[in-house]
Short mmCIF file of C-alpha atoms (C1' of nucleotides) in Angstrom, two decimals:
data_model
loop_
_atom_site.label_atom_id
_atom_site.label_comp_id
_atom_site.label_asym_id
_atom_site.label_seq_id
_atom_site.Cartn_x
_atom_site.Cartn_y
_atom_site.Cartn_z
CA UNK A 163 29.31 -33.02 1.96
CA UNK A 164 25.71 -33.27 3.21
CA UNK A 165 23.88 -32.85 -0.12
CA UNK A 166 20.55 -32.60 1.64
CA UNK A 167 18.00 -31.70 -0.89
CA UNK A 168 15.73 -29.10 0.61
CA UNK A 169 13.18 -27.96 -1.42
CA UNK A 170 13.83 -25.56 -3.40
CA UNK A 171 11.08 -22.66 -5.62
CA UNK A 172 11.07 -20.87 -8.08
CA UNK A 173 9.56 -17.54 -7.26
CA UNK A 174 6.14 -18.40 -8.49
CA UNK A 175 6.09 -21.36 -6.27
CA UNK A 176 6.39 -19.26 -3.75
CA UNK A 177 4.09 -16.53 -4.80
CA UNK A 178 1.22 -19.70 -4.83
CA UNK A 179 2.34 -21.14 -1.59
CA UNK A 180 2.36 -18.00 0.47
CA UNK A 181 -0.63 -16.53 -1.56
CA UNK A 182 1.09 -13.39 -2.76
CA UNK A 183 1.75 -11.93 -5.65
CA UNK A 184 4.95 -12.23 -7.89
CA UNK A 185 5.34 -8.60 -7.92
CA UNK A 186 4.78 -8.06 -4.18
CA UNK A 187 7.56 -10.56 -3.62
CA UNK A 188 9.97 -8.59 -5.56
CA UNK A 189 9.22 -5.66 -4.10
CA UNK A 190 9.81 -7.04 -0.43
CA UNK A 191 13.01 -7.94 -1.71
CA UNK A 192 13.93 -4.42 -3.06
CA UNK A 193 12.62 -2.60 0.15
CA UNK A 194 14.86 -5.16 2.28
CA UNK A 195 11.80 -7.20 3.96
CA UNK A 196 13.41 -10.69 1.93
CA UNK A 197 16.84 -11.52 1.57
CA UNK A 198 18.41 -11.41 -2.15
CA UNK A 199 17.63 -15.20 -2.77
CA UNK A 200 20.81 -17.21 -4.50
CA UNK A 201 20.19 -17.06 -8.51
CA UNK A 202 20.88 -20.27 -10.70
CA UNK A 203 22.43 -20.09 -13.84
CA UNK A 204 19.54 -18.40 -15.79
CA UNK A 205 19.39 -15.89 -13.24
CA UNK A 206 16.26 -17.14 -11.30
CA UNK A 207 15.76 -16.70 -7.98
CA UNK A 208 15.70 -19.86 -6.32
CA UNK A 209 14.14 -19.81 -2.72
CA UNK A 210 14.17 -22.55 0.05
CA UNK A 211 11.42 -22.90 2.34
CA UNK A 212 12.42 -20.55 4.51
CA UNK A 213 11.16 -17.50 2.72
CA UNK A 214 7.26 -18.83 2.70
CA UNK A 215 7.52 -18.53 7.02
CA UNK A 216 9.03 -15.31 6.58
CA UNK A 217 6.11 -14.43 3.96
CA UNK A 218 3.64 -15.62 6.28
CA UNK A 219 5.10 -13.39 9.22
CA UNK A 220 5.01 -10.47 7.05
CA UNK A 221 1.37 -10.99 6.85
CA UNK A 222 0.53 -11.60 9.89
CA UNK A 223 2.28 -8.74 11.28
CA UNK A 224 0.51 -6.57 8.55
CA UNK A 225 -2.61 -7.74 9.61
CA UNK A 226 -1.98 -6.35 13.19
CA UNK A 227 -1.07 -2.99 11.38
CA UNK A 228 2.27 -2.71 11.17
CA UNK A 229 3.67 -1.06 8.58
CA UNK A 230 6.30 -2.43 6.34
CA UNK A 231 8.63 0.03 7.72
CA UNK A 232 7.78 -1.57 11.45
CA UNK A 233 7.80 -5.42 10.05
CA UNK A 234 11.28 -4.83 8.65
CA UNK A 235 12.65 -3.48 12.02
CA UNK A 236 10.86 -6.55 13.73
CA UNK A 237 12.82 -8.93 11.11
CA UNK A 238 15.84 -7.30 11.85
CA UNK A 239 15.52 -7.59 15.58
CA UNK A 240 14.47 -11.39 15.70
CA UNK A 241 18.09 -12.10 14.27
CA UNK A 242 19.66 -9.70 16.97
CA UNK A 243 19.93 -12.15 20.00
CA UNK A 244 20.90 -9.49 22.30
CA UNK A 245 18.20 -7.18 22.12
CA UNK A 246 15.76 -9.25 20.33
CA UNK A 247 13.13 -10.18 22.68
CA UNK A 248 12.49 -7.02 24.56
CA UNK A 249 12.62 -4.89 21.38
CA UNK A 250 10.21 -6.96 19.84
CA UNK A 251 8.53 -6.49 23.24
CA UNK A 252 8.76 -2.99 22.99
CA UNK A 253 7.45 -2.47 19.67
CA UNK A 254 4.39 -4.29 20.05
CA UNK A 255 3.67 -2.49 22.86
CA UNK A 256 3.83 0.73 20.92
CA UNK A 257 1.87 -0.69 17.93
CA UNK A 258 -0.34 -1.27 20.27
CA UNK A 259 -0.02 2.59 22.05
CA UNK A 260 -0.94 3.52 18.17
CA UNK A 261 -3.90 1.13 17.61
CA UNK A 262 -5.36 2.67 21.18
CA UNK A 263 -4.89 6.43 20.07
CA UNK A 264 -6.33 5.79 16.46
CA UNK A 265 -9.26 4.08 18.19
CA UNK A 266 -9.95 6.94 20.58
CA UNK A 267 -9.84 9.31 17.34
CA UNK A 268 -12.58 7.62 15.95
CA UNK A 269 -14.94 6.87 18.28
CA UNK A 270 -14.44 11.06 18.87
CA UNK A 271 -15.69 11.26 15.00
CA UNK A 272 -18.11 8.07 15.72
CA UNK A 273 -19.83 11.18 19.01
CA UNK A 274 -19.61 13.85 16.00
CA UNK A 275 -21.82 12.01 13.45
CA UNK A 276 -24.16 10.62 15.71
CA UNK A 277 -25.31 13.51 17.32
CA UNK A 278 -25.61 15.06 13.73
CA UNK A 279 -27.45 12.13 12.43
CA UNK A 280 -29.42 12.46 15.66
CA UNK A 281 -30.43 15.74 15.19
CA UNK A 282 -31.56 15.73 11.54
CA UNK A 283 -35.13 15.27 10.72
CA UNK A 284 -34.32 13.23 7.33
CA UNK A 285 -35.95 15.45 5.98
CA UNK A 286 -37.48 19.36 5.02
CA UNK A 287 -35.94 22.00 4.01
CA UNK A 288 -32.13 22.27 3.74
CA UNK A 289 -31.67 25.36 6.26
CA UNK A 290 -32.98 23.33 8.70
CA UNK A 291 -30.70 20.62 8.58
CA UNK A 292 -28.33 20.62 11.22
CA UNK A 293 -25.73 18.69 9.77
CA UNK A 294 -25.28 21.04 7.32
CA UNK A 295 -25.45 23.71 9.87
CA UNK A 296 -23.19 22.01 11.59
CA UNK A 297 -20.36 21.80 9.20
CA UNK A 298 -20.55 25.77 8.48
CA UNK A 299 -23.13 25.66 5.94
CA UNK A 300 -25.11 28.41 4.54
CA UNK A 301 -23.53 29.06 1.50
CA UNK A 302 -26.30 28.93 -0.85
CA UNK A 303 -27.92 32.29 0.97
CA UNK B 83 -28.38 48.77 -9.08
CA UNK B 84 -27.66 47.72 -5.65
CA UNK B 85 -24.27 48.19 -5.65
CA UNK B 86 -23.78 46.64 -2.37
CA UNK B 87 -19.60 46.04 -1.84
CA UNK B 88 -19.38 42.78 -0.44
CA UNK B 89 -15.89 42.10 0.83
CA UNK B 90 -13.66 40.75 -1.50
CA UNK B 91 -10.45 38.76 -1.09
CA UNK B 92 -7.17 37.41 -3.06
CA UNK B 93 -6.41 33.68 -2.66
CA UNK B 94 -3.69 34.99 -0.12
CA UNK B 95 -6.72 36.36 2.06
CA UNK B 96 -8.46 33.88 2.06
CA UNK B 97 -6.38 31.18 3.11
CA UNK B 98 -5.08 33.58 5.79
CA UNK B 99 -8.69 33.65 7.12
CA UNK B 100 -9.57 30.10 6.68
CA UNK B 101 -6.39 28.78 8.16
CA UNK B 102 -5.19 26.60 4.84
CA UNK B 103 -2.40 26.74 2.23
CA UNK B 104 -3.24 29.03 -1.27
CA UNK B 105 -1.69 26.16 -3.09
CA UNK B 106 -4.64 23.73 -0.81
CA UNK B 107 -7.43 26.15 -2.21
CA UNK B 108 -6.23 25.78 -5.58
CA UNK B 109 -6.31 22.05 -5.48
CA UNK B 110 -9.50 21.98 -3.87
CA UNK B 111 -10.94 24.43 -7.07
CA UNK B 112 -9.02 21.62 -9.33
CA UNK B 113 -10.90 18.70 -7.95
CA UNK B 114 -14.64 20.33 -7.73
CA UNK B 115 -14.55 21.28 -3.81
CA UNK B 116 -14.74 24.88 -4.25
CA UNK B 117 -16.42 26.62 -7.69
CA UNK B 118 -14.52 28.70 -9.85
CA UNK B 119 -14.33 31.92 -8.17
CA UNK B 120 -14.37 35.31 -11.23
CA UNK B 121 -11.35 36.88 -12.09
CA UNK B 122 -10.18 40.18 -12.02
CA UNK B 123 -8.79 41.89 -15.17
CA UNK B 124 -5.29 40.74 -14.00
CA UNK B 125 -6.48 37.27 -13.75
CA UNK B 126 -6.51 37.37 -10.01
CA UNK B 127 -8.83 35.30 -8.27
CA UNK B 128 -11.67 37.09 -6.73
CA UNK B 129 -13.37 35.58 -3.68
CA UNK B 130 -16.47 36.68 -1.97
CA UNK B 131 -16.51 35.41 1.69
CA UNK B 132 -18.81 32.55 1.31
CA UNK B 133 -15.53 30.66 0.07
CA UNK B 134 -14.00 31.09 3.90
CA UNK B 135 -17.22 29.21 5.03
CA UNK B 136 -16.85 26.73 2.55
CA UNK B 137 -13.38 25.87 3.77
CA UNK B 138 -14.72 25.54 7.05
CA UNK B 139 -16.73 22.99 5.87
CA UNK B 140 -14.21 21.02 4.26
CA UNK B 141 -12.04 20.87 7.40
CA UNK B 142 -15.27 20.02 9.76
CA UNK B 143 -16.11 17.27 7.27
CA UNK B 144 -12.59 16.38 7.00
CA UNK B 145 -12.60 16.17 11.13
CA UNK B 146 -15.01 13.73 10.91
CA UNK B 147 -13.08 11.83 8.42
CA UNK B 148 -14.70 12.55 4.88
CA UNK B 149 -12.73 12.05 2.26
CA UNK B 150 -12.71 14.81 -0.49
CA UNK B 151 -14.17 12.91 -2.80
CA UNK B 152 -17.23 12.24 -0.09
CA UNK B 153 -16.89 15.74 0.89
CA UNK B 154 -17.68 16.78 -2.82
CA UNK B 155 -20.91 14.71 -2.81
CA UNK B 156 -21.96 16.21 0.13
CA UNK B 157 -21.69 19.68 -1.16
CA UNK B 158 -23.25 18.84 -4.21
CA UNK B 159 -26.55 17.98 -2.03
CA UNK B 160 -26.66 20.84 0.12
CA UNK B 161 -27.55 22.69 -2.96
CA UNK B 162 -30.39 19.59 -3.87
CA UNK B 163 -33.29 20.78 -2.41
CA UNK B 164 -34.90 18.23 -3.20
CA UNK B 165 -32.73 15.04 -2.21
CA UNK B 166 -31.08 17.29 0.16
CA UNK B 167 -31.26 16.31 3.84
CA UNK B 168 -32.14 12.73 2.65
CA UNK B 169 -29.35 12.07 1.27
CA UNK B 170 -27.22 14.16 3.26
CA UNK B 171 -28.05 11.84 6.66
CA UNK B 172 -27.70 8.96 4.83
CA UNK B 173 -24.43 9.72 3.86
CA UNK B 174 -23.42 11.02 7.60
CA UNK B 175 -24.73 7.16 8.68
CA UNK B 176 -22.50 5.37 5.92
CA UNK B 177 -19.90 7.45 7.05
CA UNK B 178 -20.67 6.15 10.59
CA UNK B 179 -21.33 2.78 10.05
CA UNK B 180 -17.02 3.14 8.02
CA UNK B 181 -16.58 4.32 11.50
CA UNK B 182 -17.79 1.39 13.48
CA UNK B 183 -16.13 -1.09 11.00
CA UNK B 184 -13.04 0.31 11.60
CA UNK B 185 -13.25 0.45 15.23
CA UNK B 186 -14.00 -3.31 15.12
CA UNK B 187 -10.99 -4.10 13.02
CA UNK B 188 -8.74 -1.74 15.19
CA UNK B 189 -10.10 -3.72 18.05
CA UNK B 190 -8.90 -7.41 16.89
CA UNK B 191 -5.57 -6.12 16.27
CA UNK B 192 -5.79 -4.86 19.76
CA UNK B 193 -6.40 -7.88 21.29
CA UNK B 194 -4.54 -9.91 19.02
CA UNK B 195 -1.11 -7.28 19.64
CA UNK B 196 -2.13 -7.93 23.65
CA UNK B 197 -2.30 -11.22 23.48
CA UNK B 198 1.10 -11.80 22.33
CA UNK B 199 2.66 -8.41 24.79
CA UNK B 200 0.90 -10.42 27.63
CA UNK B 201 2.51 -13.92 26.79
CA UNK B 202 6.06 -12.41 26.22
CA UNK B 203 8.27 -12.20 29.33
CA UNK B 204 10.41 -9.34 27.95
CA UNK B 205 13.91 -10.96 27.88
CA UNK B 206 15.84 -14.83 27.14
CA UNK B 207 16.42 -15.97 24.27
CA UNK B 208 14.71 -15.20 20.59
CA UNK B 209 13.77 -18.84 20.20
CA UNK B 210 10.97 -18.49 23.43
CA UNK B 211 9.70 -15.48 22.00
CA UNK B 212 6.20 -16.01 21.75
CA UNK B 213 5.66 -12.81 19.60
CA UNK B 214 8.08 -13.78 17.03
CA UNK B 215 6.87 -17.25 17.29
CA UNK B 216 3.52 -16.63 16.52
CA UNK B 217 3.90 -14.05 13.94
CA UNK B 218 5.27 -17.02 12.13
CA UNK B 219 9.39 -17.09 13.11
CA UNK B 220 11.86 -19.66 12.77
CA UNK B 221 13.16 -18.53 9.98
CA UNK B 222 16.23 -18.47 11.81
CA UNK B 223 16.76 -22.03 12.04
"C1'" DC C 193 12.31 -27.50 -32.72
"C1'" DT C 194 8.60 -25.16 -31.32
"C1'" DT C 195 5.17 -23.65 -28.28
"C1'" DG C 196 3.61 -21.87 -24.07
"C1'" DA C 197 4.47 -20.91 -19.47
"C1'" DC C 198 7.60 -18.97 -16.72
"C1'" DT C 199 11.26 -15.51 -15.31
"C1'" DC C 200 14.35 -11.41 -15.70
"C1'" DT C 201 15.09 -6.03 -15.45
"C1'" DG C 202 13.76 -1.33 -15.51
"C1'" DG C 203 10.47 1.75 -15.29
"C1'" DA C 204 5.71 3.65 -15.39
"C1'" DC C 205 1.42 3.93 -12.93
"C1'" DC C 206 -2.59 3.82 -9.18
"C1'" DA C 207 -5.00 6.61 -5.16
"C1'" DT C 208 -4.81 10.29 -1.46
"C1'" DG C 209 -4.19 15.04 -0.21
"C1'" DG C 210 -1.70 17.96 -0.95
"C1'" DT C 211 3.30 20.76 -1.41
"C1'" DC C 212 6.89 23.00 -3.97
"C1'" DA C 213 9.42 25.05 -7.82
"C1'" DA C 214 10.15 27.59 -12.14
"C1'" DG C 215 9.29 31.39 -14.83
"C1'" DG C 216 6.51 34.84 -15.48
"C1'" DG C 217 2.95 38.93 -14.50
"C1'" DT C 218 0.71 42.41 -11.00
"C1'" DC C 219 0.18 45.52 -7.33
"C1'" DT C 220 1.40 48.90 -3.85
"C1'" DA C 221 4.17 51.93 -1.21
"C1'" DA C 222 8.16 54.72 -1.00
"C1'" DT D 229 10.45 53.98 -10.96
"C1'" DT D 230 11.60 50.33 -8.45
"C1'" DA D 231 11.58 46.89 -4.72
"C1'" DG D 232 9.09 43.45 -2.50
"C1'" DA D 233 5.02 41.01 -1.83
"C1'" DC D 234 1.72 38.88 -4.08
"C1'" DC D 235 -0.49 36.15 -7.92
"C1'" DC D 236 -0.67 33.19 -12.32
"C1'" DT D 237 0.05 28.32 -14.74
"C1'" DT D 238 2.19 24.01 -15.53
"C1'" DG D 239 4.10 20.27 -13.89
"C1'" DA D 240 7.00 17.54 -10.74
"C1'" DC D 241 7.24 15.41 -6.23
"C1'" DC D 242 6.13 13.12 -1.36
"C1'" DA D 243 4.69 8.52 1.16
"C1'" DT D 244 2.37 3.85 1.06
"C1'" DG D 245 2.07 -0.73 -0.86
"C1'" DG D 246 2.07 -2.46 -4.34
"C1'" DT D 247 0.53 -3.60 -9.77
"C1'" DC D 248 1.47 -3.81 -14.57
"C1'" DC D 249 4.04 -3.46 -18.81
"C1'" DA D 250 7.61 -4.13 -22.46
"C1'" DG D 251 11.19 -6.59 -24.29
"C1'" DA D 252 14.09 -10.18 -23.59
"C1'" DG D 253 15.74 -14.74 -21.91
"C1'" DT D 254 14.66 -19.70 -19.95
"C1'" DC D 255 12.56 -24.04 -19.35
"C1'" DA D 256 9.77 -28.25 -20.04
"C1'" DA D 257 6.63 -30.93 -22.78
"C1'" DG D 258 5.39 -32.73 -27.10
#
DNA sequence: CTTGACTCTGGACCATGGTCAAGGGTCTAA
DNA sequence: TTAGACCCTTGACCATGGTCCAGAGTCAAG
């Protein structure tokens, strides 16, 4: 029968081992990033160790700015062994396409305040100050 | 009496000239970006043009990726004359220095997102995929 | 047996920046 | 006068990623 006693949690033993909240993990569970865990009698979920991995991927992969949305595709692929690897290829590279844009949009903002901030005195008298100007200003005529 | 007729617009004429929604202006009057314009006896909004310049404001600032509530402040000061262009650099560099921190952090993810794109091969099976792998994987054991 | 810590469900709530709908009044041209 | 375009207010709704609450049941220690 292989009774192998894994370890098993109860959801706030998970919560403390992958340092998230209680909550959180039920909501990764309702928006399909966890697996319905098996209940015991009470009706408590009841986790193996399996779920604190997938925890930690979910923050990793959050950290590199994917969305939810974009983790639960990527969990969904690394169970698909035909396509797996080059999806999971593929969407990093266009996480990746995203991070580059988003970067390019703000160093365009970063040029538009500087020369602003350049341009202003720091002080005198408010029509004079270009970053007002510069926005459209002039409304108090 | 200097009955000079400035022009006057509806809501509907004024979001036609400033390029924005009449149900955006209204939410901007709500939260304190634009100030309660007078009424006509029907109860129509009456706007004198300075409102159209105001809205280009908003979208300038917003360009440069003020939030409203930032956006607020900053209109508040433009009518400071004394704090004025003080305050109203200082907030253009905090704005700029959000800027650079976000840069940064949109930076690490991309080298952290290259990292594991340069190390993948693309294709075999899920197990050598270093992506998954270091996100955290074998939860497919 | 009781106390306190834990868990369950369902639903409300947060910020952000709006957007849309319902049910009514107004304005203008034909 | 009437149609059609416009305006009014109030209030609900969207996505995102959770957080918190109430009211009830469970579990372990003392």
């Amino acid at each position: 029968m292989n009774t192998q006693a894994t370890q098993h949690f109860t959801i706030g033993g998970v919560a403390r081992r992958a340092e998230v909240g209680i909550d959180t993990i039920r909501y990764y569970e309702r928006e399909g990033l966890l697996p319905p865990p098996r209940r015991r009698a009470s009706g408590y979920r009841d986790y193996g160790p399996d779920v604190v991995e997938r925890l930690r991927f979910i923050r990793r992969a959050k950290e590199l700015g994917f969305t939810l949305e974009e983790i639960r595709e990527l969990l969904v692929l690394s169970t698909d062994r035909e396509r797996g690897v080059k999806s999971v290829k593929q969407r990093a590279e266009a996480r990746l396409d995203q991070v580059n844009q988003r970067i390019h949009e703000l160093q365009r903002m970063k040029r538009g305040l500087q020369q602003l901030i350049d341009a202003c005195p720091g002080h005198g008298a408010l029509e004079h100050c270009p970053i007002l100007r510069a926005l459209g200003g002039e409304e108090n005529a």
